[in-house]
Coordinates of C-alpha atoms in Angstrom, one line a residue:
M80 CA 44.3 4.9 -28.9
K81 CA 41.8 2.2 -28.1
N82 CA 38.4 3.1 -26.7
Y83 CA 38.6 1.1 -23.5
T84 CA 35.3 2.5 -22.2
L85 CA 33.4 0.8 -24.9
E86 CA 35.3 -2.4 -24.3
I87 CA 34.5 -2.4 -20.6
V88 CA 30.8 -1.7 -21.2
G89 CA 30.7 -4.5 -23.7
L90 CA 32.3 -6.9 -21.3
L91 CA 29.9 -5.9 -18.6
I92 CA 26.9 -6.6 -20.8
L93 CA 28.3 -10.0 -21.9
T94 CA 29.0 -10.9 -18.3
T95 CA 25.5 -10.1 -17.3
I96 CA 24.0 -12.2 -20.1
I97 CA 26.2 -15.2 -19.3
S98 CA 25.5 -15.0 -15.5
C99 CA 21.8 -14.9 -16.0
E100 CA 20.9 -18.6 -16.2
H101 CA 17.2 -17.9 -17.0
I102 CA 17.7 -14.9 -19.3
D103 CA 15.7 -16.5 -22.1
D104 CA 12.7 -16.7 -19.9
F105 CA 12.5 -13.0 -19.4
I106 CA 12.1 -11.7 -22.9
G107 CA 9.2 -9.2 -22.7
H108 CA 5.8 -9.4 -24.3
G109 CA 5.2 -5.8 -25.1
D110 CA 4.6 -2.3 -23.7
M111 CA 3.0 -1.8 -20.3
Q112 CA -0.1 0.4 -19.9
D113 CA -2.2 1.7 -17.0
Q114 CA -3.7 -1.5 -15.5
S115 CA -5.9 0.0 -12.7
I116 CA -8.9 -2.2 -11.7
T117 CA -12.0 -0.7 -10.1
S118 CA -14.4 -3.7 -10.2
L119 CA -15.0 -7.2 -11.6
Q120 CA -18.3 -8.2 -13.2
Y121 CA -19.5 -11.8 -13.5
I122 CA -20.3 -12.9 -17.1
D123 CA -20.7 -16.6 -17.3
E124 CA -19.9 -20.2 -16.1
Y125 CA -18.9 -23.3 -18.1
V126 CA -18.6 -26.8 -16.7
L127 CA -16.5 -29.4 -18.3
P128 CA -18.1 -32.8 -17.7
D129 CA -16.8 -34.8 -14.8
G130 CA -14.7 -37.8 -15.9
S131 CA -13.8 -36.2 -19.3
M132 CA -10.9 -38.0 -20.9
Y133 CA -8.1 -36.8 -23.2
A134 CA -5.3 -39.0 -24.6
G135 CA -5.9 -41.7 -21.9
T136 CA -5.8 -39.2 -19.0
E137 CA -8.7 -37.9 -16.9
V138 CA -9.2 -34.2 -17.2
G139 CA -9.5 -32.9 -13.6
G140 CA -7.7 -31.4 -10.7
L141 CA -7.2 -28.2 -12.7
S142 CA -5.5 -26.1 -10.1
G143 CA -3.8 -23.5 -12.3
I144 CA -4.6 -21.7 -15.5
D145 CA -2.7 -19.3 -17.7
Y146 CA -3.2 -17.6 -21.1
A147 CA -0.2 -16.6 -23.2
D148 CA 0.2 -15.9 -26.9
G149 CA -3.3 -16.8 -27.7
K150 CA -3.2 -20.2 -26.0
W151 CA -4.6 -21.6 -22.7
Y152 CA -2.6 -23.8 -20.3
M153 CA -3.9 -25.7 -17.3
I154 CA -2.0 -27.8 -14.8
S155 CA -3.5 -30.9 -13.1
D156 CA -2.7 -31.6 -9.5
D157 CA -3.0 -35.3 -10.0
A158 CA -0.2 -36.9 -8.0
K159 CA -0.4 -40.0 -10.2
A160 CA 1.7 -40.2 -13.3
P161 CA 1.7 -38.7 -15.8
I162 CA 2.3 -35.4 -14.1
R163 CA 0.9 -33.1 -16.8
F164 CA -0.5 -29.9 -18.1
Y165 CA -3.3 -29.5 -20.6
T166 CA -3.7 -27.0 -23.4
A167 CA -7.2 -25.9 -24.4
D168 CA -9.3 -23.9 -26.8
I169 CA -11.5 -21.6 -24.6
Q170 CA -13.8 -19.5 -26.6
F171 CA -16.0 -16.7 -25.2
N172 CA -17.3 -13.2 -25.8
E173 CA -18.8 -10.4 -23.7
N174 CA -22.0 -12.5 -23.4
G175 CA -20.4 -15.7 -22.1
F176 CA -18.6 -18.9 -22.9
E177 CA -19.0 -20.6 -26.3
N178 CA -16.9 -23.6 -25.6
V179 CA -14.0 -25.2 -23.6
T180 CA -12.2 -27.9 -25.5
I181 CA -9.1 -29.7 -24.4
N182 CA -6.7 -30.0 -27.3
G183 CA -3.4 -31.2 -25.9
V184 CA -1.7 -32.8 -22.9
T185 CA 2.0 -32.7 -22.0
E186 CA 3.9 -34.7 -19.4
L187 CA 6.2 -32.8 -17.1
L188 CA 9.5 -34.6 -16.6
N189 CA 11.9 -34.7 -13.6
G190 CA 15.4 -33.3 -13.4
S191 CA 16.8 -36.4 -15.3
N192 CA 14.1 -35.9 -17.9
L193 CA 12.3 -39.1 -16.8
P194 CA 8.7 -39.5 -15.7
F195 CA 7.9 -38.7 -12.1
A196 CA 6.7 -41.6 -10.0
D197 CA 3.3 -41.7 -8.5
G198 CA 3.1 -39.5 -5.4
E199 CA 6.5 -37.8 -6.0
V200 CA 5.1 -34.3 -6.6
D201 CA 2.0 -32.3 -5.9
P202 CA 1.5 -29.9 -8.9
E203 CA -0.3 -26.7 -8.1
A204 CA 0.5 -23.6 -10.3
I205 CA 1.5 -22.9 -13.9
R206 CA 2.6 -19.8 -15.7
I207 CA 4.1 -19.3 -19.1
T208 CA 7.3 -17.2 -19.0
P209 CA 7.8 -14.3 -21.3
G210 CA 10.4 -16.4 -23.1
G211 CA 7.8 -19.2 -23.8
S212 CA 8.8 -21.7 -21.1
V213 CA 6.6 -23.5 -18.5
L214 CA 7.0 -22.3 -14.9
W215 CA 5.4 -24.7 -12.5
S216 CA 5.3 -25.5 -8.8
S217 CA 4.9 -28.6 -6.5
E218 CA 3.9 -28.4 -2.9
G219 CA 5.9 -31.5 -2.2
N220 CA 4.9 -33.6 0.7
I221 CA 5.9 -31.9 4.0
N222 CA 4.6 -34.8 6.2
G223 CA 6.6 -37.2 4.0
G224 CA 9.8 -35.1 4.1
V225 CA 9.6 -34.1 0.4
D226 CA 10.5 -30.5 -0.3
P227 CA 8.3 -28.3 -2.5
F228 CA 9.8 -26.8 -5.7
I229 CA 9.5 -24.4 -8.6
R230 CA 10.9 -25.5 -11.9
I231 CA 11.1 -24.4 -15.5
A232 CA 10.3 -26.8 -18.4
N233 CA 10.1 -26.3 -22.1
M234 CA 6.8 -26.7 -24.0
K235 CA 7.5 -30.4 -24.4
G236 CA 7.7 -30.9 -20.7
T237 CA 11.5 -31.3 -20.7
Y238 CA 13.3 -30.1 -17.6
K239 CA 15.2 -26.9 -18.1
S240 CA 16.1 -25.5 -14.7
N241 CA 15.2 -25.3 -11.0
I242 CA 14.5 -22.2 -8.9
T243 CA 16.6 -22.1 -5.8
L244 CA 14.1 -22.4 -3.0
S245 CA 14.6 -20.2 0.1
E246 CA 15.5 -22.5 3.1
K247 CA 12.5 -21.3 5.1
F248 CA 10.1 -23.0 2.6
K249 CA 11.8 -26.4 2.8
V250 CA 10.9 -29.2 5.1
S251 CA 12.3 -28.4 8.6
I252 CA 13.8 -30.9 11.0
E253 CA 12.9 -28.6 13.9
D254 CA 9.5 -28.7 15.6
N255 CA 7.1 -25.8 14.9
R256 CA 9.2 -24.4 12.1
G257 CA 8.9 -24.4 8.3
P258 CA 5.9 -24.9 6.1
R259 CA 2.7 -26.6 6.9
H260 CA 1.7 -29.7 5.0
N261 CA -0.3 -28.9 1.8
G262 CA 0.2 -25.2 2.5
V263 CA 3.3 -24.1 0.6
I264 CA 3.8 -22.9 -3.0
E265 CA 0.2 -22.7 -4.2
G266 CA 0.4 -19.7 -6.5
L267 CA 2.7 -18.2 -9.2
S268 CA 2.7 -15.1 -11.2
V269 CA 5.0 -13.5 -13.8
S270 CA 5.9 -10.1 -12.5
F271 CA 4.3 -7.1 -14.1
D272 CA 7.6 -5.8 -15.5
K273 CA 8.5 -9.3 -16.8
A274 CA 11.7 -9.1 -14.8
G275 CA 10.9 -12.0 -12.5
Y276 CA 8.2 -14.1 -10.8
W277 CA 6.1 -14.1 -7.7
A278 CA 5.4 -17.2 -5.5
S279 CA 2.6 -17.2 -2.9
M280 CA 2.3 -19.5 0.0
E281 CA -1.1 -21.0 0.9
L282 CA -0.7 -21.0 4.7
P283 CA 1.6 -19.3 7.3
L284 CA 4.9 -20.9 8.2
F285 CA 4.8 -22.3 11.7
E286 CA 7.1 -19.6 12.9
D287 CA 5.0 -16.8 11.4
G288 CA 1.5 -17.5 12.7
S289 CA -1.4 -19.8 13.2
E290 CA -3.7 -21.3 10.6
P291 CA -6.9 -19.3 10.3
L292 CA -9.8 -20.1 12.6
I293 CA -13.4 -18.9 12.7
E294 CA -12.2 -16.3 15.1
D295 CA -9.8 -13.6 13.9
T296 CA -6.2 -14.8 14.1
D297 CA -2.8 -13.4 13.2
S298 CA -2.2 -15.5 10.1
P299 CA 0.3 -13.9 7.6
V300 CA 1.5 -15.7 4.5
R301 CA 4.6 -14.8 2.7
M302 CA 4.7 -13.8 -1.0
A303 CA 8.2 -13.9 -2.5
F304 CA 9.8 -12.4 -5.5
I305 CA 12.1 -14.6 -7.7
N306 CA 14.7 -12.7 -9.6
T307 CA 16.2 -13.3 -13.0
S308 CA 18.9 -15.6 -11.7
G309 CA 16.3 -18.0 -10.3
T310 CA 16.7 -17.2 -6.6
F311 CA 14.3 -15.9 -4.0
G312 CA 14.5 -12.2 -3.2
K313 CA 12.2 -9.8 -1.3
E314 CA 9.1 -10.9 0.4
F315 CA 6.0 -9.3 1.8
A316 CA 3.3 -10.6 4.2
Y317 CA -0.4 -10.9 3.4
E318 CA -3.0 -11.4 6.2
L319 CA -5.5 -14.2 5.7
D320 CA -9.2 -13.9 6.5
P321 CA -10.7 -16.1 9.2
I322 CA -12.5 -19.4 8.2
A323 CA -15.7 -18.3 6.6
R324 CA -18.1 -20.9 8.1
K325 CA -18.7 -22.4 11.4
F326 CA -17.7 -26.0 11.9
D327 CA -17.7 -28.8 14.5
E328 CA -14.7 -30.5 15.9
T329 CA -14.8 -33.3 13.3
A330 CA -14.8 -31.0 10.3
F331 CA -11.8 -30.3 8.1
T332 CA -11.3 -26.6 7.5
V333 CA -8.8 -24.4 5.7
N334 CA -8.4 -20.9 4.4
G335 CA -5.5 -19.9 2.3
V336 CA -4.1 -18.1 -0.7
V337 CA -4.6 -20.3 -3.8
E338 CA -3.3 -18.0 -6.5
I339 CA -1.7 -14.6 -7.2
L340 CA -1.6 -12.4 -10.2
E341 CA 0.5 -9.2 -10.4
Y342 CA -1.4 -6.7 -12.6
D343 CA 0.7 -3.6 -11.9
T344 CA 3.9 -2.8 -10.0
D345 CA 3.3 -4.2 -6.5
K346 CA -0.4 -4.5 -7.2
F347 CA -2.0 -8.0 -7.2
L348 CA -5.2 -9.9 -7.6
V349 CA -5.1 -12.5 -4.8
L350 CA -7.5 -15.5 -4.8
E351 CA -8.4 -16.5 -1.3
R352 CA -10.4 -19.7 -0.6
S353 CA -12.0 -20.9 2.6
F354 CA -13.3 -24.4 2.9
S355 CA -15.3 -26.3 5.5
T356 CA -16.6 -29.9 5.2
G357 CA -20.2 -30.8 5.9
Y358 CA -22.0 -28.4 3.6
A359 CA -24.3 -29.4 0.8
D360 CA -23.2 -26.5 -1.5
G361 CA -19.5 -27.7 -1.3
G362 CA -18.4 -25.6 1.6
N363 CA -16.2 -23.2 -0.4
N364 CA -16.1 -19.4 0.0
V365 CA -14.0 -17.7 -2.6
K366 CA -12.9 -14.1 -2.8
I367 CA -10.7 -12.0 -5.0
Y368 CA -8.8 -9.2 -3.2
D369 CA -7.1 -6.2 -4.7
V370 CA -3.7 -6.1 -2.9
D371 CA -1.2 -3.3 -2.6
A372 CA 2.3 -4.2 -1.5
S373 CA 4.0 -1.0 -2.4
K374 CA 4.4 0.1 1.2
A375 CA 4.7 -3.4 2.7
T376 CA 7.9 -4.3 4.6
D377 CA 10.4 -6.6 3.0
V378 CA 10.2 -9.5 5.5
S379 CA 12.7 -11.8 3.6
G380 CA 15.3 -11.3 6.3
M381 CA 12.9 -11.9 9.3
D382 CA 13.3 -15.3 10.9
S383 CA 9.8 -15.1 12.4
L384 CA 6.8 -12.8 11.9
K385 CA 5.3 -13.5 15.4
G386 CA 5.5 -10.3 17.4
A387 CA 7.7 -8.7 14.7
D388 CA 7.4 -5.0 13.8
Y389 CA 6.5 -4.8 10.1
K390 CA 3.9 -3.6 7.7
K391 CA 1.7 -6.0 5.8
A392 CA 0.3 -5.5 2.3
T393 CA -3.1 -3.9 2.3
K394 CA -6.1 -5.8 0.8
E395 CA -9.5 -4.6 -0.4
L396 CA -12.3 -7.0 -1.4
L397 CA -12.9 -6.8 -5.2
F398 CA -15.2 -9.8 -5.8
D399 CA -17.0 -12.2 -3.6
F400 CA -18.3 -15.4 -5.3
E401 CA -21.2 -15.5 -2.8
S402 CA -22.7 -12.6 -4.9
V403 CA -23.1 -15.0 -7.9
R404 CA -23.7 -18.3 -6.1
G405 CA -27.3 -18.4 -7.3
Q406 CA -26.2 -18.1 -10.9
L407 CA -23.9 -21.1 -10.8
T408 CA -24.6 -24.8 -11.4
D409 CA -26.5 -26.2 -8.4
G410 CA -25.5 -23.1 -6.4
V411 CA -22.0 -24.4 -6.1
V412 CA -18.9 -22.2 -5.8
D413 CA -16.4 -25.0 -6.3
N414 CA -12.8 -25.3 -5.3
I415 CA -11.6 -22.3 -7.5
E416 CA -7.8 -22.3 -7.5
G417 CA -6.6 -20.9 -10.9
I418 CA -6.9 -17.3 -12.3
T419 CA -5.5 -15.6 -15.4
F420 CA -6.1 -12.6 -17.6
G421 CA -7.6 -13.6 -20.9
P422 CA -7.9 -11.7 -24.2
E423 CA -9.6 -8.3 -24.4
L424 CA -13.4 -8.2 -24.9
K425 CA -14.9 -6.2 -27.7
N426 CA -15.4 -3.3 -25.5
G427 CA -11.7 -3.1 -24.7
N428 CA -11.9 -4.4 -21.2
R429 CA -9.8 -7.3 -20.1
S430 CA -11.3 -10.7 -19.4
L431 CA -10.5 -12.7 -16.3
V432 CA -10.9 -16.5 -16.3
L433 CA -10.9 -18.8 -13.3
V434 CA -10.9 -22.6 -13.0
A435 CA -11.8 -25.0 -10.2
D436 CA -9.9 -28.0 -9.0
N437 CA -12.6 -30.8 -8.8
N438 CA -10.3 -33.1 -6.8
F439 CA -11.4 -35.8 -9.3
S440 CA -14.6 -35.9 -7.2
A441 CA -12.7 -38.0 -4.7
F442 CA -14.6 -36.5 -1.7
G443 CA -18.0 -36.3 -3.4
P444 CA -19.4 -34.7 -6.6
Q445 CA -17.4 -31.6 -7.7
L446 CA -17.2 -29.5 -10.9
N447 CA -14.5 -28.7 -13.5
Q448 CA -15.9 -25.2 -13.2
F449 CA -14.8 -22.3 -15.4
I450 CA -15.8 -18.7 -14.5
L451 CA -15.6 -15.7 -16.8
L452 CA -15.3 -12.2 -15.3
E453 CA -15.0 -8.8 -16.9
V454 CA -12.3 -6.4 -15.6
K455 CA -13.4 -2.8 -15.2

């Protein structure tokens, strides 16, 4: 008599593998250990010279950074072709940086595996999947009617697949609904269990709340889980701080989430940046929060968060860059937008490396600034 139980189990396993379009991107890196974080300690800063060139491209706009399999990856938010990410050799020890050297550049291609046109995308975040692919995001152009996206490419920049974006994060034809311009998918993280990804929005959706002001406001942003089939799943809400500095009516101001990093199940490092024009030190106030979403409500099914009954993730200040401003070049905390865990230091503690998007100094002198922290 045949063993039909074994045949059925085998068929179920085979069906699961076939139906998981992105299965190769979820091959684990290794065992998980206790990842608790009590504090972050500043070690050093490194500034890559403004206007640095590599292979005919200007190195700048570094809005995302990741470290995987002993290599460093950084995406440029340059909207002009080639849309690209860089690889680098970043050397440091427990005493500080030794060197940051760009050693490669790769053009990211569109869904037809052709170069993007100028202004077609707005790259923001990059992560290397456990399977060794490149996960990256574009904020699109909401005012221009161009949807944001999250895509997967291979290491040569060739298009592999597209994450199915939740409708709420696409350009809306209705007034006062949908994402704000330049405030959509700013951050990405591989999930701690390697079973998916997280995407963080920079600003609240119109239907969820207002942009932060100098006064305290109800300004929740959504952070969404992306499952192994490449579709959006559960979401939780994270409350933004008010704008950090006073400003006049002519100033441009913003405060939002610029990156996310899950370090344990439902535990995140969240990089929050406030910016106001008109300040000689650059006008940036940057903080790293320790965020716990374990008891947060799944808000994925909520059409609007305004007046809704739900529980937000909790946040606790872990590191304020104001505490080290005096140790940085010209007292500038620049437009820090990228964060990643690096290799272990000699004492066994993890390193944390951050990078600033210098906007190609389009609005005044800025820095390709790298920051090294020790995780305790």
